[in-house]
Coordinates of C-alpha atoms and ligand atoms in Angstrom, one line a residue:
M1 CA 149.9 51.0 103.2
C2 CA 148.3 47.7 104.0
G3 CA 144.7 47.9 105.3
I4 CA 143.2 45.9 107.6
V5 CA 139.3 45.3 108.0
G6 CA 137.3 42.9 110.0
Y7 CA 133.5 42.5 110.8
V8 CA 131.5 40.6 113.6
G9 CA 127.6 40.7 112.6
P10 CA 124.6 39.3 111.0
K11 CA 125.4 40.4 107.7
D12 CA 127.3 38.3 104.7
C13 CA 131.0 38.8 105.8
N14 CA 132.3 38.7 102.0
E15 CA 130.4 41.6 101.2
V16 CA 131.1 43.8 104.3
L17 CA 134.9 43.1 104.0
V18 CA 135.4 43.7 100.2
D19 CA 133.3 46.8 100.3
A20 CA 135.3 47.8 103.4
L21 CA 138.6 47.0 101.8
S22 CA 137.3 49.2 98.6
K23 CA 137.2 52.1 100.8
L24 CA 141.0 51.8 102.0
E25 CA 142.0 51.5 98.4
Y26 CA 143.3 55.0 98.5
R27 CA 145.9 53.5 100.6
G28 CA 147.8 51.7 98.1
Y29 CA 148.2 47.9 97.9
D30 CA 149.3 45.4 95.4
S31 CA 147.4 42.2 96.8
A32 CA 144.1 41.7 98.5
G33 CA 142.6 38.2 100.9
I34 CA 140.1 37.8 103.0
A35 CA 139.4 35.4 105.8
V36 CA 135.7 33.8 107.0
F37 CA 134.6 31.4 109.8
S38 CA 132.3 29.2 107.6
D39 CA 131.0 26.2 109.2
N40 CA 133.4 27.1 112.1
E41 CA 136.6 26.4 109.6
I42 CA 138.5 29.4 108.6
E43 CA 138.4 29.7 104.8
I44 CA 141.1 32.0 102.7
V45 CA 140.9 33.6 99.6
K46 CA 143.5 35.7 98.7
T47 CA 145.3 37.3 95.6
K48 CA 147.7 39.4 94.0
G49 CA 146.0 42.6 92.2
K50 CA 143.2 44.3 93.1
L51 CA 139.8 44.1 94.6
D52 CA 138.5 43.1 91.4
D53 CA 140.7 40.6 91.3
L54 CA 139.5 39.2 94.5
R55 CA 136.1 39.5 93.6
N56 CA 136.7 37.2 90.3
K57 CA 138.6 34.7 92.7
L58 CA 135.8 34.7 95.1
K59 CA 133.5 33.9 92.1
E60 CA 135.6 31.4 90.5
V61 CA 136.3 29.3 93.9
G62 CA 133.1 30.0 95.7
K63 CA 132.3 32.6 98.3
P64 CA 132.9 31.5 101.9
S65 CA 129.6 31.7 103.5
G66 CA 130.0 33.2 106.9
N67 CA 129.5 36.1 109.1
I68 CA 132.8 37.0 110.8
G69 CA 136.1 37.5 109.1
I70 CA 139.2 39.5 108.6
G71 CA 140.3 41.3 105.1
H72 CA 143.2 42.8 104.0
T73 CA 144.9 44.9 101.4
R74 CA 148.8 44.5 101.1
W75 CA 151.4 46.8 100.0
A76 CA 154.5 44.3 99.9
T77 CA 157.3 44.8 102.0
H78 CA 159.0 41.5 102.6
G79 CA 158.5 39.6 99.4
E80 CA 157.3 40.5 95.9
P81 CA 153.8 40.8 95.4
S82 CA 152.1 37.5 94.8
D83 CA 148.9 35.4 95.9
I84 CA 151.1 33.6 98.7
N85 CA 152.6 36.5 100.2
S86 CA 149.1 37.7 100.2
H87 CA 147.4 38.2 103.6
P88 CA 145.8 36.7 105.4
H89 CA 148.5 34.2 106.7
S90 CA 148.0 31.2 109.0
G91 CA 149.5 29.5 111.1
S92 CA 147.3 26.1 112.0
R93 CA 145.0 27.2 114.5
V94 CA 145.4 31.3 114.0
T95 CA 145.0 33.3 111.1
I96 CA 145.9 37.0 110.8
V97 CA 145.9 40.1 108.9
H98 CA 148.5 42.6 109.5
N99 CA 149.8 46.1 108.8
G100 CA 153.4 47.5 109.6
I101 CA 156.8 46.0 110.0
I102 CA 158.0 43.4 112.2
E103 CA 161.4 44.0 112.7
N104 CA 162.9 41.0 114.6
Y105 CA 161.2 38.6 112.2
I106 CA 164.4 36.9 111.1
E107 CA 165.5 35.9 114.4
L108 CA 161.6 35.1 114.9
K109 CA 161.6 32.9 112.1
E110 CA 164.8 31.0 113.0
F111 CA 163.6 30.2 116.4
L112 CA 160.3 28.9 114.8
T113 CA 162.1 27.2 112.2
A114 CA 164.4 25.4 114.8
Q115 CA 160.9 24.1 116.7
G116 CA 160.4 22.4 113.4
R117 CA 158.1 25.1 112.1
T118 CA 157.9 25.7 108.2
F119 CA 157.1 28.5 106.2
L120 CA 155.2 29.0 103.0
S121 CA 155.8 33.0 102.5
E122 CA 158.4 35.6 102.3
T123 CA 156.6 37.7 105.0
D124 CA 157.0 38.9 108.4
T125 CA 153.4 38.4 108.7
E126 CA 153.6 34.6 108.3
V127 CA 156.1 34.6 111.1
V128 CA 153.8 36.1 113.7
A129 CA 150.7 33.9 112.4
Q130 CA 153.1 31.0 113.3
L131 CA 154.3 32.2 116.4
L132 CA 150.8 33.0 117.7
D133 CA 150.2 29.4 116.7
Y134 CA 153.3 28.4 118.5
R135 CA 152.2 30.1 121.7
Y136 CA 148.7 29.4 121.8
N137 CA 147.6 28.4 125.4
G138 CA 143.6 28.2 124.7
D139 CA 143.2 31.7 125.8
P140 CA 143.5 33.5 122.8
V141 CA 144.0 37.1 124.8
K142 CA 146.6 35.7 126.7
T143 CA 148.6 34.4 123.9
I144 CA 148.3 37.3 122.0
D145 CA 149.4 39.5 125.0
E146 CA 152.5 36.8 125.5
C147 CA 153.3 37.3 121.5
M148 CA 153.5 41.3 122.0
A149 CA 156.6 40.9 124.2
D150 CA 158.5 39.1 121.8
L151 CA 157.4 41.2 118.8
K152 CA 159.7 44.2 117.7
G153 CA 158.2 46.9 115.5
S154 CA 155.3 48.9 114.6
F155 CA 152.0 46.9 113.7
A156 CA 148.7 46.1 113.8
L157 CA 146.8 42.7 113.6
G158 CA 143.3 41.3 113.2
I159 CA 143.5 38.0 114.4
M160 CA 141.0 34.6 114.5
F161 CA 141.5 31.9 116.4
K162 CA 140.1 28.5 115.1
D163 CA 138.7 27.6 118.4
F164 CA 136.9 30.9 118.6
P165 CA 134.6 31.1 115.8
D166 CA 132.0 33.7 117.3
R167 CA 135.0 36.3 117.3
I168 CA 138.1 38.2 116.4
F169 CA 140.6 40.2 117.7
A170 CA 142.6 42.7 117.0
V171 CA 145.8 44.5 118.7
R172 CA 148.1 47.2 117.6
R173 CA 151.4 48.9 118.6
E174 CA 152.1 52.1 116.6
S175 CA 150.6 51.5 113.5
P176 CA 146.6 52.5 113.2
L177 CA 143.6 50.4 114.1
I178 CA 140.2 51.4 115.3
V179 CA 137.3 49.5 116.4
G180 CA 133.9 50.5 115.2
V181 CA 130.4 49.6 116.8
A182 CA 126.9 49.3 115.4
K183 CA 124.0 47.5 116.9
G184 CA 124.7 43.8 117.0
E185 CA 127.8 44.4 114.6
S186 CA 131.1 45.3 115.2
F187 CA 134.2 45.9 112.8
I188 CA 137.9 46.6 113.1
A189 CA 139.8 48.9 110.4
S190 CA 142.8 50.7 109.5
D191 CA 140.8 53.9 109.2
V192 CA 137.6 55.3 109.6
P193 CA 136.5 55.7 105.9
A194 CA 136.3 51.8 106.0
I195 CA 133.0 51.6 108.2
L196 CA 131.4 54.9 107.4
K197 CA 128.7 53.0 105.7
Y198 CA 127.9 51.1 108.5
T199 CA 128.9 53.0 111.5
R200 CA 130.2 56.5 112.7
D201 CA 131.0 55.3 116.2
Y202 CA 134.1 54.0 117.0
Y203 CA 137.0 53.3 119.5
L204 CA 140.6 54.1 118.8
L205 CA 142.7 50.9 119.6
E206 CA 145.9 52.2 121.8
H207 CA 149.5 51.1 121.7
N208 CA 149.5 47.3 123.1
E209 CA 145.8 47.2 123.7
I210 CA 143.9 44.2 122.6
A211 CA 140.3 44.3 121.5
T212 CA 137.8 41.0 121.4
L213 CA 134.9 41.4 118.9
T214 CA 131.5 39.4 119.4
V215 CA 128.1 39.8 118.4
D216 CA 127.2 40.6 122.0
G217 CA 129.5 43.8 121.7
V218 CA 133.6 44.9 122.3
S219 CA 135.8 44.1 125.1
F220 CA 139.3 45.8 125.4
V221 CA 142.4 45.0 127.9
N222 CA 145.4 47.0 128.4
E223 CA 148.9 45.1 128.0
Y224 CA 148.5 43.9 131.7
L225 CA 145.2 42.3 130.8
Q226 CA 143.0 44.3 133.0
P227 CA 139.8 44.9 131.2
I228 CA 139.8 48.5 130.2
E229 CA 136.7 51.3 129.3
K230 CA 137.4 52.9 126.3
E231 CA 136.0 56.6 125.2
L232 CA 133.6 55.9 122.3
K233 CA 134.4 58.6 119.3
T234 CA 132.0 59.7 116.5
A235 CA 133.3 60.6 113.3
D236 CA 132.1 63.8 111.7
W237 CA 132.8 62.7 108.3
D238 CA 129.7 61.0 106.7
E239 CA 130.1 58.4 103.8
E240 CA 129.4 61.0 101.3
A241 CA 132.6 62.9 102.3
A242 CA 134.6 59.9 101.5
E243 CA 132.8 59.3 98.1
K244 CA 133.8 60.5 94.5
G245 CA 130.3 62.3 94.6
G246 CA 130.3 62.3 90.7
Y247 CA 134.0 63.3 89.6
P248 CA 135.8 60.9 88.0
H249 CA 138.6 60.6 90.5
F250 CA 139.3 61.7 93.9
M251 CA 142.0 63.5 93.3
I252 CA 140.2 66.3 91.0
K253 CA 137.3 66.2 93.4
E254 CA 139.6 67.1 96.3
I255 CA 140.9 69.9 94.1
N256 CA 137.4 71.3 93.9
E257 CA 137.1 71.1 97.3
Q258 CA 139.7 73.4 98.2
P259 CA 137.7 76.7 98.4
T260 CA 135.6 75.0 101.3
A261 CA 138.5 73.5 103.1
I262 CA 140.5 76.7 103.6
R263 CA 137.0 78.2 104.8
T264 CA 136.7 75.4 107.1
T265 CA 139.9 75.6 108.4
I266 CA 140.6 79.5 108.7
M267 CA 137.1 80.5 110.1
P268 CA 137.1 79.2 113.5
R269 CA 140.5 80.1 114.1
I270 CA 139.7 84.2 113.4
K271 CA 138.1 86.0 116.1
D272 CA 137.8 90.2 115.8
G273 CA 140.1 90.3 112.5
L274 CA 142.8 88.6 114.0
P275 CA 144.3 85.1 114.2
Y276 CA 142.5 83.3 117.0
L277 CA 144.8 80.2 118.2
E278 CA 143.8 79.8 121.7
E279 CA 141.5 77.1 121.3
N280 CA 144.3 75.1 120.2
G281 CA 146.6 76.0 123.4
I282 CA 148.6 78.5 121.5
T283 CA 148.9 82.0 123.0
P284 CA 151.0 84.8 122.7
E285 CA 152.7 84.1 126.1
K286 CA 153.5 80.6 124.8
L287 CA 154.9 81.8 121.2
K288 CA 156.8 84.8 122.2
D289 CA 160.2 82.8 124.0
F290 CA 160.5 80.7 120.9
K291 CA 164.0 81.8 119.1
N292 CA 164.3 78.8 116.7
I293 CA 161.7 76.8 115.0
T294 CA 162.2 73.4 113.0
I295 CA 159.8 72.4 110.7
V296 CA 159.7 68.5 110.0
A297 CA 157.6 66.3 107.5
C298 CA 157.5 64.2 104.4
G299 CA 156.4 65.1 100.9
T300 CA 153.7 67.7 100.3
A301 CA 153.7 68.2 103.8
M302 CA 157.5 69.0 103.7
H303 CA 156.5 71.7 100.6
A304 CA 154.0 73.2 103.2
G305 CA 156.3 73.6 105.6
M306 CA 158.8 75.6 102.8
V307 CA 156.2 78.2 102.2
G308 CA 156.1 78.2 106.2
K309 CA 159.3 79.0 106.4
Y310 CA 159.4 82.1 104.1
V311 CA 156.3 83.6 105.7
I312 CA 157.4 82.8 109.3
E313 CA 161.0 84.5 108.7
D314 CA 159.6 87.4 106.8
L315 CA 156.9 87.8 109.3
S316 CA 158.5 87.3 112.8
R317 CA 162.5 87.2 111.9
V318 CA 162.8 83.9 113.4
P319 CA 164.8 81.5 111.9
V320 CA 163.2 78.5 110.6
S321 CA 164.8 75.3 109.5
V322 CA 162.7 72.8 107.2
D323 CA 163.8 69.3 107.6
I324 CA 162.7 66.0 105.9
A325 CA 161.5 63.8 108.9
S326 CA 163.4 60.6 107.5
E327 CA 166.6 62.9 107.5
F328 CA 165.7 64.7 110.6
R329 CA 165.5 61.7 112.8
Y330 CA 168.9 60.0 112.0
R331 CA 171.1 63.1 112.3
N332 CA 171.3 64.2 115.7
P333 CA 169.8 67.1 114.9
I334 CA 170.4 70.5 116.9
I335 CA 167.2 71.1 118.9
S336 CA 167.1 72.1 122.5
E337 CA 164.8 73.0 125.1
G338 CA 162.6 76.1 124.1
D339 CA 162.4 75.7 120.6
L340 CA 159.6 74.8 118.8
V341 CA 159.2 71.7 116.4
I342 CA 156.5 71.8 114.1
I343 CA 155.2 68.5 112.6
I344 CA 152.8 68.7 109.5
S345 CA 151.3 65.5 108.7
Q346 CA 148.0 64.9 106.8
S347 CA 147.5 61.4 108.0
G348 CA 148.9 62.1 111.2
E349 CA 150.6 58.1 111.2
T350 CA 153.7 59.1 108.9
A351 CA 155.9 56.8 110.8
D352 CA 159.3 58.9 110.3
S353 CA 157.3 62.1 111.1
L354 CA 156.1 60.6 114.3
A355 CA 159.6 59.2 114.9
A356 CA 161.0 62.6 114.4
M357 CA 158.4 64.3 116.6
R358 CA 159.7 61.8 119.6
L359 CA 162.9 62.7 119.2
A360 CA 162.2 66.5 119.2
K361 CA 160.3 66.0 122.3
Q362 CA 163.1 63.7 123.9
K363 CA 165.2 66.5 123.1
G364 CA 163.4 68.9 125.4
A365 CA 161.5 70.8 122.6
T366 CA 158.0 72.2 122.2
T367 CA 156.2 70.3 119.7
L368 CA 153.3 71.5 117.7
A369 CA 151.3 69.2 115.6
I370 CA 149.6 70.3 112.0
V371 CA 147.3 67.5 111.3
N372 CA 144.2 66.4 109.3
A373 CA 143.4 63.3 110.6
K374 CA 141.6 63.6 114.0
G375 CA 142.7 61.1 116.5
S376 CA 145.9 60.2 114.7
S377 CA 149.4 59.4 116.7
I378 CA 151.1 62.6 115.8
A379 CA 147.9 64.7 116.8
R380 CA 147.7 62.8 120.3
E381 CA 151.3 63.0 121.2
A382 CA 152.1 66.6 120.2
D383 CA 152.3 69.3 122.9
M384 CA 150.3 71.7 120.7
L385 CA 147.7 70.5 117.9
I386 CA 146.2 72.3 115.2
Y387 CA 144.0 70.4 112.7
T388 CA 143.4 71.3 109.4
L389 CA 140.0 70.5 108.3
A390 CA 140.0 69.3 105.2
G391 CA 137.7 66.3 105.5
P392 CA 139.0 62.8 104.4
E393 CA 141.3 63.0 101.8
I394 CA 141.1 60.2 99.7
S395 CA 143.4 60.7 96.8
V396 CA 146.9 59.6 97.3
A397 CA 147.8 63.0 95.3
S398 CA 147.9 65.3 98.4
T399 CA 145.7 68.9 97.3
K400 CA 143.4 69.9 99.4
A401 CA 145.4 68.6 102.5
Y402 CA 148.3 70.9 101.3
I403 CA 146.1 74.0 100.9
T404 CA 144.7 73.8 104.2
Q405 CA 148.2 73.2 105.8
L406 CA 149.5 76.5 103.7
S407 CA 146.5 78.0 105.4
V408 CA 147.4 76.9 109.0
M409 CA 150.8 78.2 108.2
Y410 CA 150.0 81.7 107.7
L411 CA 147.6 82.0 110.7
F412 CA 150.5 80.6 112.4
A413 CA 152.9 83.1 111.1
F414 CA 150.7 85.9 111.8
E415 CA 150.1 85.1 115.3
L416 CA 153.7 84.5 116.2
A417 CA 154.5 88.0 114.4
L418 CA 152.0 89.8 116.8
A419 CA 153.4 87.4 119.6
K420 CA 156.8 88.6 118.6
G421 CA 156.0 92.4 117.9
T422 CA 157.7 92.4 115.0
V423 CA 154.6 93.2 112.7
G424 CA 151.9 95.4 113.9
K425 CA 148.0 94.7 114.4
A426 CA 146.8 96.9 111.8
E427 CA 149.1 94.7 109.2
I428 CA 148.2 91.5 110.6
E429 CA 144.5 92.7 110.4
R430 CA 144.9 93.4 106.8
L431 CA 146.8 90.0 105.8
I432 CA 143.9 88.3 107.8
S433 CA 141.7 90.0 105.5
A434 CA 143.3 88.8 102.5
L435 CA 143.3 85.3 103.8
M436 CA 139.9 85.5 104.5
K437 CA 139.6 86.3 100.6
M438 CA 141.4 83.0 99.6
P439 CA 138.5 80.9 99.4
E440 CA 137.0 82.5 96.7
A441 CA 140.2 83.6 94.9
V442 CA 140.9 79.7 94.4
Q443 CA 137.3 79.2 93.6
Y444 CA 137.9 81.9 90.6
V445 CA 141.4 80.0 89.5
I446 CA 139.6 76.5 89.2
D447 CA 136.5 78.1 87.0
N448 CA 139.1 80.3 85.1
C449 CA 141.9 78.2 84.5
E450 CA 140.9 74.3 84.3
E451 CA 140.4 74.7 80.6
K452 CA 143.3 76.0 80.1
C453 CA 145.6 73.7 82.3
K454 CA 143.2 70.8 80.3
Y455 CA 144.6 72.2 77.2
I456 CA 148.2 72.6 78.1
A457 CA 148.3 69.2 79.6
T458 CA 147.4 67.7 76.1
K459 CA 151.2 69.1 75.6
L460 CA 152.9 67.5 78.6
V461 CA 151.7 64.1 77.9
A462 CA 154.6 62.9 75.7
A463 CA 157.2 64.6 77.7
E464 CA 160.1 62.6 79.2
S465 CA 161.0 65.2 81.5
L466 CA 160.1 68.7 83.2
L467 CA 161.7 71.3 85.0
Y468 CA 159.6 73.9 87.6
I469 CA 161.5 77.0 88.2
G470 CA 160.5 79.9 90.7
R471 CA 162.1 82.2 93.1
G472 CA 161.8 82.7 96.9
L473 CA 157.8 81.4 97.3
D474 CA 157.5 80.3 94.0
Y475 CA 160.4 78.3 94.6
A476 CA 158.7 76.3 97.3
L477 CA 155.7 75.9 95.2
S478 CA 157.5 74.7 92.3
M479 CA 158.7 71.8 94.8
E480 CA 155.2 71.0 95.0
G481 CA 154.4 71.4 91.6
S482 CA 157.1 68.9 90.4
L483 CA 156.0 66.5 92.9
K484 CA 152.4 66.3 91.9
L485 CA 153.1 65.8 88.4
K486 CA 155.7 63.3 89.0
E487 CA 153.8 61.4 91.3
V488 CA 150.6 61.3 89.6
S489 CA 151.9 61.0 86.0
Y490 CA 155.6 59.0 86.3
I491 CA 157.3 62.0 84.3
H492 CA 160.6 62.5 85.6
S493 CA 160.4 66.4 87.0
E494 CA 162.6 68.6 88.8
S495 CA 162.0 71.6 90.6
Y496 CA 164.8 74.4 90.7
A497 CA 165.6 78.1 92.5
A498 CA 165.4 79.8 88.9
G499 CA 168.7 81.7 90.0
E500 CA 170.4 78.4 90.0
L501 CA 169.8 76.7 87.1
K502 CA 172.8 78.4 85.1
H503 CA 174.9 76.6 87.8
G504 CA 174.5 73.2 86.0
T505 CA 170.8 72.1 85.4
I506 CA 170.2 74.6 82.2
S507 CA 172.6 72.0 80.4
L508 CA 169.7 69.7 80.5
I509 CA 167.3 72.0 78.8
D510 CA 166.8 70.4 75.2
D511 CA 164.5 71.3 72.1
G512 CA 161.0 71.2 73.3
M513 CA 161.8 70.3 76.9
P514 CA 159.0 71.6 79.0
V515 CA 159.8 74.4 81.9
I516 CA 156.8 75.3 84.1
A517 CA 157.5 78.8 85.5
V518 CA 155.9 80.2 88.3
A519 CA 156.4 84.1 88.9
T520 CA 153.6 85.9 91.5
Q521 CA 156.1 87.7 93.3
T522 CA 156.4 91.2 92.0
D523 CA 159.9 92.2 93.1
I524 CA 161.6 89.4 91.5
I525 CA 159.2 89.0 88.7
P526 CA 162.1 90.6 86.1
K527 CA 164.7 88.3 87.6
T528 CA 162.2 85.0 86.7
I529 CA 161.6 86.5 83.2
S530 CA 165.3 86.5 82.6
N531 CA 165.8 82.7 83.6
I532 CA 162.7 82.1 81.3
V533 CA 164.6 83.9 78.2
E534 CA 167.5 81.8 79.3
V535 CA 165.8 78.3 78.8
K536 CA 163.7 79.6 75.9
S537 CA 166.4 80.4 73.7
R538 CA 167.9 77.3 74.3
G539 CA 164.9 75.6 73.2
A540 CA 162.7 75.3 76.3
K541 CA 158.8 75.3 75.9
V542 CA 157.9 77.4 78.5
I543 CA 154.3 77.2 80.8
L544 CA 154.2 80.3 82.8
V545 CA 151.7 80.6 85.7
C546 CA 151.9 84.6 87.2
T547 CA 149.6 87.2 88.1
D548 CA 147.2 88.9 85.6
A549 CA 149.5 91.7 86.5
C550 CA 152.6 90.4 85.4
A551 CA 150.8 88.7 82.1
R552 CA 149.9 92.2 81.2
E553 CA 153.6 93.3 81.1
L554 CA 154.7 90.4 79.1
K555 CA 156.5 90.7 76.4
E556 CA 155.5 88.6 72.9
G557 CA 156.5 85.0 72.7
I558 CA 158.4 85.3 76.4
A559 CA 156.4 81.8 77.2
D560 CA 154.4 79.7 75.4
Y561 CA 151.6 79.3 77.3
V562 CA 150.6 81.7 80.2
V563 CA 148.3 80.6 83.1
E564 CA 146.9 84.0 84.7
I565 CA 145.8 84.0 88.3
P566 CA 144.3 86.7 90.0
H567 CA 146.7 89.0 92.1
S568 CA 146.0 88.9 96.0
D569 CA 148.3 89.6 98.6
E570 CA 151.9 88.7 97.5
M571 CA 152.6 86.4 100.8
L572 CA 149.7 84.4 100.1
M573 CA 149.9 83.8 96.4
P574 CA 151.0 80.1 97.0
I575 CA 147.4 79.3 97.6
T576 CA 146.2 80.3 94.5
A577 CA 149.1 79.5 92.2
V578 CA 149.1 75.8 93.5
V579 CA 146.0 75.2 91.8
P580 CA 147.0 75.5 87.8
L581 CA 149.9 73.0 88.6
Q582 CA 147.5 70.4 90.4
L583 CA 145.2 70.8 87.8
L584 CA 148.2 70.4 85.2
A585 CA 149.5 67.5 87.3
Y586 CA 145.6 65.8 87.1
Y587 CA 144.9 66.4 83.5
T588 CA 148.3 65.2 82.3
S589 CA 148.0 61.8 84.5
V590 CA 144.4 61.1 83.2
N591 CA 145.9 62.1 79.9
R592 CA 148.1 59.1 80.0
G593 CA 145.8 56.8 81.4
I594 CA 147.2 56.8 84.8
D595 CA 144.8 56.6 87.6
P596 CA 145.6 59.3 89.5
D597 CA 144.1 58.6 92.9
K598 CA 146.5 55.4 93.2
P599 CA 150.1 56.0 91.5
K600 CA 152.0 52.9 91.3
N601 CA 154.2 52.1 94.1
L602 CA 152.7 54.9 96.4
A603 CA 150.7 54.7 99.2
K604 CA 148.6 57.6 101.0
S605 CA 149.5 56.8 104.5
V606 CA 153.3 56.0 105.2
T607 CA 153.3 53.8 108.1
V608 CA 156.6 52.2 107.6
E609 CA 160.3 53.6 107.4
Ligands
AGP1 C1 151.6 63.8 98.4 O1 151.0 64.1 97.2 C2 152.0 62.4 98.8 N1 151.8 61.7 98.5 C3 153.3 62.4 100.1 O2 154.1 62.9 99.6 C4 152.6 62.8 101.6 O3 152.5 64.2 101.4 C5 153.7 62.3 102.3 O4 153.5 60.9 102.4 C6 153.6 63.0 103.6 O5 152.1 62.6 104.4 P1 151.4 62.8 105.7 O6 151.3 64.2 105.1 O7 150.3 62.0 105.7 O8 152.4 62.7 106.8

């Protein structure tokens, strides 16, 4: 999604803005631009394309010289990616950058057109710029506040008023925006990594609050224009955590960070060999009365929820339904008081997940958020919260966030089973001890399977379509494997419950079609092997991800390639089995010449519906 940055201070604004925007590239974008106060005039340079295109354009047209400005990376929503539609946009006295969607922009555009205003672009953003200009009364903060009343939707804005060349303004509703501060300088940004090079101190702008940034400092007012004091936060991520650290891509760096990410996530939540979630407000007393659980999330986070469903139901016998957030919110879901709704989200800002959580609360459910981004909207609004401590995940393709989401799902399932009394303490102690071994197990898989996955990926490069199959937990995992591959390699793929293949999908199998089978659950391995034989006899090229024990018993020729992973507790196998699937996706993407960190059409943080 779009990225906003802004700077006020002594440095060359061009450098700071473009550098900060480069830290938001992971969010996905198709054009970029900056606006800088230069000799009291606002100079705008913007272009369709990537930041390199903006850098080239700045060289071509000459950098505006100045120390105060705003910048933007645009992910097109209203109007195609083009120079004209790129941000910043202006009314004559006001220039803005914008993230999010103005739902009533057509109505506002009609109103402004009737007042004689004309528009250059197709964007909803230009409507806001013109509205601010139309309403401008000499007082920027009052003007912004008045306009907020006219705007519907979720958005964040960085704003410059021509009459006030010593400051920038920021406001948000729903879409995230932070205000960073350092000595003699201040920043706005859509996300913390953008400013880490300059400062780790920041304020979280709340809904409808307006920030004014000058060299003398930052001030805030609420929607009633009353000055407010805000709590200064300090990011515990340093700049290095948001850099590639010698790896060619963030995706492979983040795959390699998974052992640490699991360890960091689980260790503070284990005490005396048992799950310990009390610091997260989760106690056995609170858990024991929940009779229904719904897990709501999108994409990879939803796949973590699928694994969670199997594990929670198995251990605590509480029925769990898993729902895609964009479906949940529009289908009048059956949720009532006394239900638990778990929202899983890396960014904590996914518009559909946030709306689903609010709906669940409205219906009287208790909400538990499992979120990676600290202080994000979902984290702040949930009744209970467990952070996945994966650190910043920059690659659009989620890897370490998924593995930590799984880790939290296990801790939660163990705690719930204890609260419900469905599993004895000794068994939970055994499971916790197995969970604590997972960081090493994941490291082992990375160390021992990477080369093989790299090789197998060379066989997938030319594939047009793939199938992922598995049963039970392996099926839940196949969904994630399939999504990972398609999002970073652009090869069509589907995941299927292995036993369901013969009810239609097997007709897709052609000579040479790759089928990736996951078989880690001992009791159903023979069933999955039968399904593998079925696809193999129809010409499929089978890549089997299975345990070493299963590999030892495989008959010659069942699979074309086998990736063996060490056997751990069966229930925990998704944690290790996902790694080869991530590696296969990563290397297939690289072999096809794609940047896996920034797949086309995708955004890291999906803050629009
Ligand atoms: C994962 O690789 C995807 N890019 C995507 O499916 C993602 O998991 C989804 O958009 C949900 O995001 P969230 O976890 O930030 O809510």
